[in-house]
PDB file of C-alpha atoms in Angstrom:
ATOM      1  CA  UNK A  32     -36.048  32.407  27.977  1.00 75.00           C
ATOM      2  CA  UNK A  33     -37.808  29.248  29.118  1.00 76.00           C
ATOM      3  CA  UNK A  34     -36.554  29.735  32.686  1.00 77.00           C
ATOM      4  CA  UNK A  35     -37.750  33.351  32.713  1.00 75.00           C
ATOM      5  CA  UNK A  36     -41.215  32.328  31.546  1.00 72.00           C
ATOM      6  CA  UNK A  37     -41.459  29.619  34.218  1.00 73.00           C
ATOM      7  CA  UNK A  38     -40.526  32.097  36.953  1.00 70.00           C
ATOM      8  CA  UNK A  39     -43.295  34.518  35.878  1.00 70.00           C
ATOM      9  CA  UNK A  40     -46.149  32.106  35.195  1.00 67.00           C
ATOM     10  CA  UNK A  41     -47.979  32.877  38.436  1.00 68.00           C
ATOM     11  CA  UNK A  42     -50.761  35.375  37.767  1.00 65.00           C
ATOM     12  CA  UNK A  43     -52.605  37.600  40.255  1.00 60.00           C
ATOM     13  CA  UNK A  44     -52.327  37.574  44.044  1.00 60.00           C
ATOM     14  CA  UNK A  45     -54.434  37.005  47.138  1.00 61.00           C
ATOM     15  CA  UNK A  46     -55.953  40.450  46.797  1.00 64.00           C
ATOM     16  CA  UNK A  47     -56.271  40.629  42.998  1.00 68.00           C
ATOM     17  CA  UNK A  48     -58.248  38.186  40.916  1.00 70.00           C
ATOM     18  CA  UNK A  49     -57.485  37.328  37.270  1.00 68.00           C
ATOM     19  CA  UNK A  50     -60.207  37.674  34.719  1.00 75.00           C
ATOM     20  CA  UNK A  51     -60.936  35.020  32.120  1.00 77.00           C
ATOM     21  CA  UNK A  52     -59.766  37.294  29.323  1.00 80.00           C
ATOM     22  CA  UNK A  53     -56.459  37.944  31.099  1.00 75.00           C
ATOM     23  CA  UNK A  54     -55.983  34.209  31.707  1.00 75.00           C
ATOM     24  CA  UNK A  55     -56.672  33.372  28.048  1.00 81.00           C
ATOM     25  CA  UNK A  56     -54.251  36.063  26.904  1.00 83.00           C
ATOM     26  CA  UNK A  57     -51.539  34.775  29.267  1.00 79.00           C
ATOM     27  CA  UNK A  58     -52.040  31.185  28.128  1.00 81.00           C
ATOM     28  CA  UNK A  59     -51.749  32.177  24.459  1.00 83.00           C
ATOM     29  CA  UNK A  60     -48.562  34.125  25.187  1.00 84.00           C
ATOM     30  CA  UNK A  61     -46.937  31.277  27.145  1.00 83.00           C
ATOM     31  CA  UNK A  62     -47.920  28.732  24.472  1.00 83.00           C
ATOM     32  CA  UNK A  63     -46.477  30.761  21.614  1.00 87.00           C
ATOM     33  CA  UNK A  64     -43.231  31.534  23.402  1.00 85.00           C
ATOM     34  CA  UNK A  65     -42.655  27.991  24.702  1.00 86.00           C
ATOM     35  CA  UNK A  66     -43.499  26.508  21.295  1.00 88.00           C
ATOM     36  CA  UNK A  67     -40.953  28.792  19.632  1.00 89.00           C
ATOM     37  CA  UNK A  68     -38.306  27.905  22.255  1.00 89.00           C
ATOM     38  CA  UNK A  69     -38.915  24.146  21.783  1.00 89.00           C
ATOM     39  CA  UNK A  70     -38.767  24.517  17.997  1.00 91.00           C
ATOM     40  CA  UNK A  71     -35.445  26.389  18.219  1.00 91.00           C
ATOM     41  CA  UNK A  72     -34.097  23.706  20.565  1.00 91.00           C
ATOM     42  CA  UNK A  73     -35.083  20.931  18.117  1.00 92.00           C
ATOM     43  CA  UNK A  74     -33.462  22.761  15.187  1.00 93.00           C
ATOM     44  CA  UNK A  75     -30.231  23.189  17.158  1.00 93.00           C
ATOM     45  CA  UNK A  76     -30.213  19.490  18.119  1.00 93.00           C
ATOM     46  CA  UNK A  77     -30.642  18.471  14.468  1.00 93.00           C
ATOM     47  CA  UNK A  78     -27.881  20.868  13.406  1.00 93.00           C
ATOM     48  CA  UNK A  79     -25.521  19.404  16.028  1.00 94.00           C
ATOM     49  CA  UNK A  80     -26.315  15.850  14.848  1.00 93.00           C
ATOM     50  CA  UNK A  81     -25.602  16.822  11.222  1.00 93.00           C
ATOM     51  CA  UNK A  82     -22.321  18.473  12.218  1.00 94.00           C
ATOM     52  CA  UNK A  83     -21.227  15.377  14.159  1.00 93.00           C
ATOM     53  CA  UNK A  84     -21.963  13.174  11.129  1.00 92.00           C
ATOM     54  CA  UNK A  85     -19.993  15.491   8.824  1.00 93.00           C
ATOM     55  CA  UNK A  86     -17.101  15.512  11.294  1.00 93.00           C
ATOM     56  CA  UNK A  87     -17.096  11.694  11.362  1.00 92.00           C
ATOM     57  CA  UNK A  88     -16.956  11.542   7.554  1.00 92.00           C
ATOM     58  CA  UNK A  89     -14.061  14.027   7.463  1.00 92.00           C
ATOM     59  CA  UNK A  90     -12.146  11.985  10.039  1.00 91.00           C
ATOM     60  CA  UNK A  91     -12.594   8.861   7.891  1.00 90.00           C
ATOM     61  CA  UNK A  92     -11.310  10.736   4.827  1.00 89.00           C
ATOM     62  CA  UNK A  93      -8.287  12.011   6.752  1.00 88.00           C
ATOM     63  CA  UNK A  94      -7.519   8.514   8.026  1.00 86.00           C
ATOM     64  CA  UNK A  95      -7.742   7.148   4.477  1.00 84.00           C
ATOM     65  CA  UNK A  96      -5.416   9.857   3.147  1.00 81.00           C
ATOM     66  CA  UNK A  97      -2.887   9.284   5.932  1.00 80.00           C
ATOM     67  CA  UNK A  98      -2.927   5.513   5.381  1.00 77.00           C
ATOM     68  CA  UNK A  99      -2.241   5.875   1.643  1.00 71.00           C
ATOM     69  CA  UNK A 100       1.454   5.616   0.841  1.00 65.00           C
ATOM     70  CA  UNK A 101       3.107   8.496  -0.985  1.00 67.00           C
ATOM     71  CA  UNK A 102       3.679   7.269  -4.509  1.00 63.00           C
ATOM     72  CA  UNK A 103       6.048   8.876  -6.998  1.00 60.00           C
ATOM     73  CA  UNK A 104       4.503  10.917  -9.771  1.00 65.00           C
ATOM     74  CA  UNK A 105       5.606  12.408 -13.028  1.00 69.00           C
ATOM     75  CA  UNK A 106       4.550  14.399 -16.071  1.00 77.00           C
ATOM     76  CA  UNK A 107       4.973  13.503 -19.729  1.00 76.00           C
ATOM     77  CA  UNK A 108       5.521  16.493 -22.011  1.00 82.00           C
ATOM     78  CA  UNK A 109       5.428  16.022 -25.796  1.00 80.00           C
ATOM     79  CA  UNK A 110       6.611  18.846 -28.074  1.00 85.00           C
ATOM     80  CA  UNK A 111       5.977  18.743 -31.825  1.00 84.00           C
ATOM     81  CA  UNK A 112       7.202  21.029 -34.600  1.00 88.00           C
ATOM     82  CA  UNK A 113       5.145  20.993 -37.822  1.00 86.00           C
ATOM     83  CA  UNK A 114       5.059  23.238 -40.891  1.00 88.00           C
ATOM     84  CA  UNK A 115       1.396  22.965 -41.712  1.00 88.00           C
ATOM     85  CA  UNK A 116      -1.971  21.625 -40.689  1.00 89.00           C
ATOM     86  CA  UNK A 117      -1.968  17.850 -40.636  1.00 86.00           C
ATOM     87  CA  UNK A 118      -3.315  14.847 -38.786  1.00 87.00           C
ATOM     88  CA  UNK A 119      -1.384  11.951 -37.390  1.00 83.00           C
ATOM     89  CA  UNK A 120      -1.232   9.220 -34.795  1.00 87.00           C
ATOM     90  CA  UNK A 121       1.505   8.981 -32.203  1.00 82.00           C
ATOM     91  CA  UNK A 122       2.401   5.969 -30.093  1.00 84.00           C
ATOM     92  CA  UNK A 123       4.301   7.176 -27.043  1.00 78.00           C
ATOM     93  CA  UNK A 124       6.345   4.725 -24.990  1.00 76.00           C
ATOM     94  CA  UNK A 125       8.844   5.255 -22.229  1.00 72.00           C
ATOM     95  CA  UNK A 126      11.111   3.267 -19.942  1.00 74.00           C
ATOM     96  CA  UNK A 127      10.604   3.085 -16.203  1.00 73.00           C
ATOM     97  CA  UNK A 128      13.138   2.220 -13.558  1.00 71.00           C
ATOM     98  CA  UNK A 129      12.703   0.128 -10.435  1.00 72.00           C
ATOM     99  CA  UNK A 130      10.499  -2.355 -12.287  1.00 78.00           C
ATOM    100  CA  UNK A 131      11.028  -6.025 -13.019  1.00 80.00           C
ATOM    101  CA  UNK A 132      10.095  -9.530 -12.026  1.00 80.00           C
ATOM    102  CA  UNK A 133      11.580 -12.543 -10.348  1.00 79.00           C
ATOM    103  CA  UNK A 134      10.618 -16.220 -10.513  1.00 79.00           C
ATOM    104  CA  UNK A 135       8.601 -17.973  -7.866  1.00 81.00           C
ATOM    105  CA  UNK A 136       7.645 -21.608  -7.565  1.00 82.00           C
ATOM    106  CA  UNK A 137       4.353 -23.033  -6.360  1.00 85.00           C
ATOM    107  CA  UNK A 138       4.667 -26.633  -5.146  1.00 86.00           C
ATOM    108  CA  UNK A 139       1.530 -28.761  -4.870  1.00 88.00           C
ATOM    109  CA  UNK A 140       1.081 -32.449  -4.135  1.00 88.00           C
ATOM    110  CA  UNK A 141      -2.067 -34.559  -3.832  1.00 88.00           C
ATOM    111  CA  UNK A 142      -0.664 -37.398  -1.724  1.00 89.00           C
ATOM    112  CA  UNK A 143       2.591 -39.257  -1.104  1.00 87.00           C
ATOM    113  CA  UNK A 144       1.964 -41.562  -4.072  1.00 91.00           C
ATOM    114  CA  UNK A 145       1.360 -38.738  -6.563  1.00 90.00           C
ATOM    115  CA  UNK A 146       4.067 -36.731  -8.313  1.00 91.00           C
ATOM    116  CA  UNK A 147       4.836 -33.200  -7.180  1.00 88.00           C
ATOM    117  CA  UNK A 148       3.396 -30.412  -9.365  1.00 89.00           C
ATOM    118  CA  UNK A 149       5.843 -27.541  -9.702  1.00 87.00           C
ATOM    119  CA  UNK A 150       4.293 -24.358 -11.157  1.00 87.00           C
ATOM    120  CA  UNK A 151       6.609 -21.641 -12.417  1.00 85.00           C
ATOM    121  CA  UNK A 152       5.317 -18.133 -11.672  1.00 85.00           C
ATOM    122  CA  UNK A 153       6.530 -14.565 -11.924  1.00 83.00           C
ATOM    123  CA  UNK A 154       6.131 -11.892  -9.262  1.00 84.00           C
ATOM    124  CA  UNK A 155       6.192  -8.340 -10.605  1.00 85.00           C
ATOM    125  CA  UNK A 156       7.430  -5.304  -8.710  1.00 83.00           C
ATOM    126  CA  UNK A 157       7.350  -1.702  -9.856  1.00 82.00           C
ATOM    127  CA  UNK A 158       7.623   1.796  -8.435  1.00 76.00           C
ATOM    128  CA  UNK A 159       5.872   3.896 -11.093  1.00 74.00           C
ATOM    129  CA  UNK A 160       2.972   5.037  -8.921  1.00 73.00           C
ATOM    130  CA  UNK A 161       0.455   3.660 -11.465  1.00 77.00           C
ATOM    131  CA  UNK A 162      -1.753   0.628 -11.041  1.00 81.00           C
ATOM    132  CA  UNK A 163      -0.730  -2.185 -13.390  1.00 84.00           C
ATOM    133  CA  UNK A 164      -3.894  -4.196 -12.837  1.00 84.00           C
ATOM    134  CA  UNK A 165      -5.140  -3.890 -16.438  1.00 85.00           C
ATOM    135  CA  UNK A 166      -1.723  -3.557 -18.104  1.00 84.00           C
ATOM    136  CA  UNK A 167      -0.607  -6.238 -20.554  1.00 85.00           C
ATOM    137  CA  UNK A 168       2.837  -7.516 -19.559  1.00 83.00           C
ATOM    138  CA  UNK A 169       5.468  -9.521 -21.402  1.00 81.00           C
ATOM    139  CA  UNK A 170       8.153 -11.278 -19.400  1.00 78.00           C
ATOM    140  CA  UNK A 171      11.639 -11.897 -20.688  1.00 75.00           C
ATOM    141  CA  UNK A 172      14.927 -13.077 -19.205  1.00 69.00           C
ATOM    142  CA  UNK A 173      16.971 -11.671 -22.095  1.00 65.00           C
ATOM    143  CA  UNK A 174      18.270  -8.753 -20.019  1.00 57.00           C
ATOM    144  CA  UNK A 175      22.056  -8.522 -20.638  1.00 48.00           C
ATOM    145  CA  UNK A 176      22.510  -7.628 -16.976  1.00 53.00           C
ATOM    146  CA  UNK A 177      21.155 -11.018 -15.971  1.00 52.00           C
ATOM    147  CA  UNK A 178      23.342 -14.044 -15.490  1.00 55.00           C
ATOM    148  CA  UNK A 179      24.127 -16.095 -18.584  1.00 58.00           C
ATOM    149  CA  UNK A 180      24.516 -19.274 -16.579  1.00 61.00           C
ATOM    150  CA  UNK A 181      21.816 -21.591 -15.364  1.00 62.00           C
ATOM    151  CA  UNK A 182      21.445 -21.073 -11.586  1.00 60.00           C
ATOM    152  CA  UNK A 183      22.091 -24.017  -9.325  1.00 67.00           C
ATOM    153  CA  UNK A 184      19.050 -25.202  -7.436  1.00 69.00           C
ATOM    154  CA  UNK A 185      20.029 -26.539  -4.017  1.00 73.00           C
ATOM    155  CA  UNK A 186      17.825 -29.259  -2.529  1.00 75.00           C
ATOM    156  CA  UNK A 187      15.247 -28.480   0.130  1.00 69.00           C
ATOM    157  CA  UNK A 188      15.039 -30.852   3.092  1.00 68.00           C
ATOM    158  CA  UNK A 189      11.595 -31.048   4.671  1.00 64.00           C
ATOM    159  CA  UNK A 190      11.301 -32.210   8.269  1.00 58.00           C
ATOM    160  CA  UNK A 191       9.396 -31.422  11.423  1.00 52.00           C
ATOM    161  CA  UNK A 192      11.910 -28.964  12.801  1.00 49.00           C
ATOM    162  CA  UNK A 193      11.035 -25.297  13.003  1.00 49.00           C
ATOM    163  CA  UNK A 194      14.291 -24.234  11.360  1.00 48.00           C
ATOM    164  CA  UNK A 195      16.074 -26.327   8.745  1.00 45.00           C
ATOM    165  CA  UNK A 196      19.840 -26.021   8.436  1.00 50.00           C
ATOM    166  CA  UNK A 197      21.644 -26.944   5.225  1.00 49.00           C
ATOM    167  CA  UNK A 198      24.997 -28.682   5.545  1.00 51.00           C
ATOM    168  CA  UNK A 199      27.212 -29.500   2.609  1.00 48.00           C
ATOM    169  CA  UNK A 200      28.196 -33.123   2.077  1.00 47.00           C
ATOM    170  CA  UNK A 201      31.813 -31.943   1.633  1.00 45.00           C
ATOM    171  CA  UNK A 202      32.047 -30.254   5.025  1.00 45.00           C
ATOM    172  CA  UNK A 203      33.959 -33.223   6.444  1.00 47.00           C
ATOM    173  CA  UNK A 204      36.649 -32.999   3.765  1.00 45.00           C
ATOM    174  CA  UNK A 205      37.217 -29.250   3.966  1.00 46.00           C
ATOM    175  CA  UNK A 206      36.770 -28.667   7.685  1.00 47.00           C
ATOM    176  CA  UNK A 207      34.196 -26.118   8.822  1.00 48.00           C
ATOM    177  CA  UNK A 208      34.138 -24.332   5.448  1.00 52.00           C
ATOM    178  CA  UNK A 209      32.768 -25.934   2.299  1.00 55.00           C
ATOM    179  CA  UNK A 210      34.390 -25.099  -1.062  1.00 58.00           C
ATOM    180  CA  UNK A 211      32.872 -22.270  -3.065  1.00 62.00           C
ATOM    181  CA  UNK A 212      30.211 -23.767  -5.318  1.00 61.00           C
ATOM    182  CA  UNK A 213      29.654 -20.636  -7.445  1.00 68.00           C
ATOM    183  CA  UNK A 214      26.380 -19.700  -5.730  1.00 76.00           C
ATOM    184  CA  UNK A 215      26.142 -16.226  -4.155  1.00 83.00           C
ATOM    185  CA  UNK A 216      23.062 -14.910  -2.353  1.00 86.00           C
ATOM    186  CA  UNK A 217      22.212 -12.209   0.128  1.00 90.00           C
ATOM    187  CA  UNK A 218      19.860  -9.387   1.127  1.00 91.00           C
ATOM    188  CA  UNK A 219      20.336  -5.691   0.284  1.00 91.00           C
ATOM    189  CA  UNK A 220      18.902  -3.226   2.798  1.00 89.00           C
ATOM    190  CA  UNK A 221      18.441   0.535   2.715  1.00 85.00           C
ATOM    191  CA  UNK A 222      20.055   2.850   5.290  1.00 83.00           C
ATOM    192  CA  UNK A 223      16.905   2.632   7.443  1.00 84.00           C
ATOM    193  CA  UNK A 224      17.152  -1.166   7.551  1.00 83.00           C
ATOM    194  CA  UNK A 225      14.312  -2.001   5.153  1.00 86.00           C
ATOM    195  CA  UNK A 226      14.687  -4.249   2.081  1.00 89.00           C
ATOM    196  CA  UNK A 227      15.793  -2.541  -1.130  1.00 89.00           C
ATOM    197  CA  UNK A 228      14.265  -4.007  -4.334  1.00 90.00           C
ATOM    198  CA  UNK A 229      15.531  -3.411  -7.854  1.00 88.00           C
ATOM    199  CA  UNK A 230      19.238  -3.206  -6.972  1.00 92.00           C
ATOM    200  CA  UNK A 231      21.518  -4.249  -9.844  1.00 90.00           C
ATOM    201  CA  UNK A 232      24.065  -6.876  -8.770  1.00 90.00           C
ATOM    202  CA  UNK A 233      26.855  -7.309 -11.297  1.00 88.00           C
ATOM    203  CA  UNK A 234      30.198  -9.124 -11.323  1.00 85.00           C
ATOM    204  CA  UNK A 235      32.772  -6.598 -12.407  1.00 85.00           C
ATOM    205  CA  UNK A 236      34.226  -7.193 -15.845  1.00 80.00           C
ATOM    206  CA  UNK A 237      31.487  -9.639 -16.890  1.00 79.00           C
ATOM    207  CA  UNK A 238      27.865  -9.613 -17.991  1.00 77.00           C
ATOM    208  CA  UNK A 239      26.851 -11.834 -15.095  1.00 79.00           C
ATOM    209  CA  UNK A 240      24.369 -10.173 -12.782  1.00 83.00           C
ATOM    210  CA  UNK A 241      20.891 -10.095 -11.360  1.00 88.00           C
ATOM    211  CA  UNK A 242      18.385  -7.757  -9.650  1.00 89.00           C
ATOM    212  CA  UNK A 243      17.101  -7.928  -6.082  1.00 90.00           C
ATOM    213  CA  UNK A 244      13.468  -8.905  -5.636  1.00 89.00           C
ATOM    214  CA  UNK A 245      10.749  -7.154  -3.635  1.00 87.00           C
ATOM    215  CA  UNK A 246      12.314  -8.419  -0.382  1.00 88.00           C
ATOM    216  CA  UNK A 247      15.827  -7.219  -1.309  1.00 89.00           C
ATOM    217  CA  UNK A 248      17.081 -10.776  -1.941  1.00 91.00           C
ATOM    218  CA  UNK A 249      19.342 -11.818  -4.782  1.00 90.00           C
ATOM    219  CA  UNK A 250      20.734 -15.128  -6.021  1.00 86.00           C
ATOM    220  CA  UNK A 251      23.575 -15.340  -8.491  1.00 82.00           C
ATOM    221  CA  UNK A 252      25.665 -18.097 -10.016  1.00 75.00           C
ATOM    222  CA  UNK A 253      29.204 -16.764 -10.362  1.00 71.00           C
ATOM    223  CA  UNK A 254      32.399 -18.312 -11.721  1.00 66.00           C
ATOM    224  CA  UNK A 255      34.606 -19.719  -8.977  1.00 63.00           C
ATOM    225  CA  UNK A 256      37.634 -17.644  -9.982  1.00 60.00           C
ATOM    226  CA  UNK A 257      37.173 -14.730  -7.611  1.00 66.00           C
ATOM    227  CA  UNK A 258      36.086 -11.249  -8.517  1.00 76.00           C
ATOM    228  CA  UNK A 259      34.373  -8.059  -7.388  1.00 86.00           C
ATOM    229  CA  UNK A 260      30.617  -7.594  -7.064  1.00 88.00           C
ATOM    230  CA  UNK A 261      29.110  -4.179  -7.855  1.00 91.00           C
ATOM    231  CA  UNK A 262      25.800  -3.089  -6.275  1.00 93.00           C
ATOM    232  CA  UNK A 263      24.070  -0.124  -7.925  1.00 91.00           C
ATOM    233  CA  UNK A 264      20.631   1.481  -7.652  1.00 89.00           C
ATOM    234  CA  UNK A 265      19.035   4.750  -8.679  1.00 84.00           C
ATOM    235  CA  UNK A 266      19.598   7.397  -6.004  1.00 83.00           C
ATOM    236  CA  UNK A 267      22.362   5.495  -4.234  1.00 87.00           C
ATOM    237  CA  UNK A 268      26.131   5.445  -4.539  1.00 89.00           C
ATOM    238  CA  UNK A 269      27.397   2.258  -6.153  1.00 90.00           C
ATOM    239  CA  UNK A 270      29.377  -0.072  -3.909  1.00 91.00           C
TER     240      UNK A 270
END
């Protein structure tokens, strides 16, 4: 419309003169039409800007949804059978799988002349899909599936090497293999190669066992008489 108005803005000709009234009428017409065209153009530009902003917000929401891990969910259904109108209070509790804790140690030292401060901590892992940030927790090592023996703590040698290798002091007496000291450790991985936490590790025929931590690691003190270790987890075939 603007292009058509610009092409027809020349009034009169060499032979025909334009009166003042005709000129005023033409100016009013061009002003009204161009003003309406500019107003429509401004409204369209503002609408496009609003649409771009809404599109950006939707893209951010989609990115946030895609980055959120799929957590397991569930539903708790409570059925009651009563014979009359009454009031009461119910405390509902339930057990969850794939939840537990494992010990961690925080070592701090001020200087070489000060004693080492060893803080005993607990790292919790769970797969309930709920946030445990405000949940009161009680920790216990009275699980019958846990080992009944005190685990052996091997010494740590600190040096300036990038990788530290541990060698038994008895390696010279027994050749390349040291005698079994009752300590068993390892890492359990899922079929896709990732660590598998919460796997029950049990020595067959005993109550000695443990559970893998969040990184799939386990440490167990076992009797040095030989035996079979059983690995079991929910959704997997025991091995």
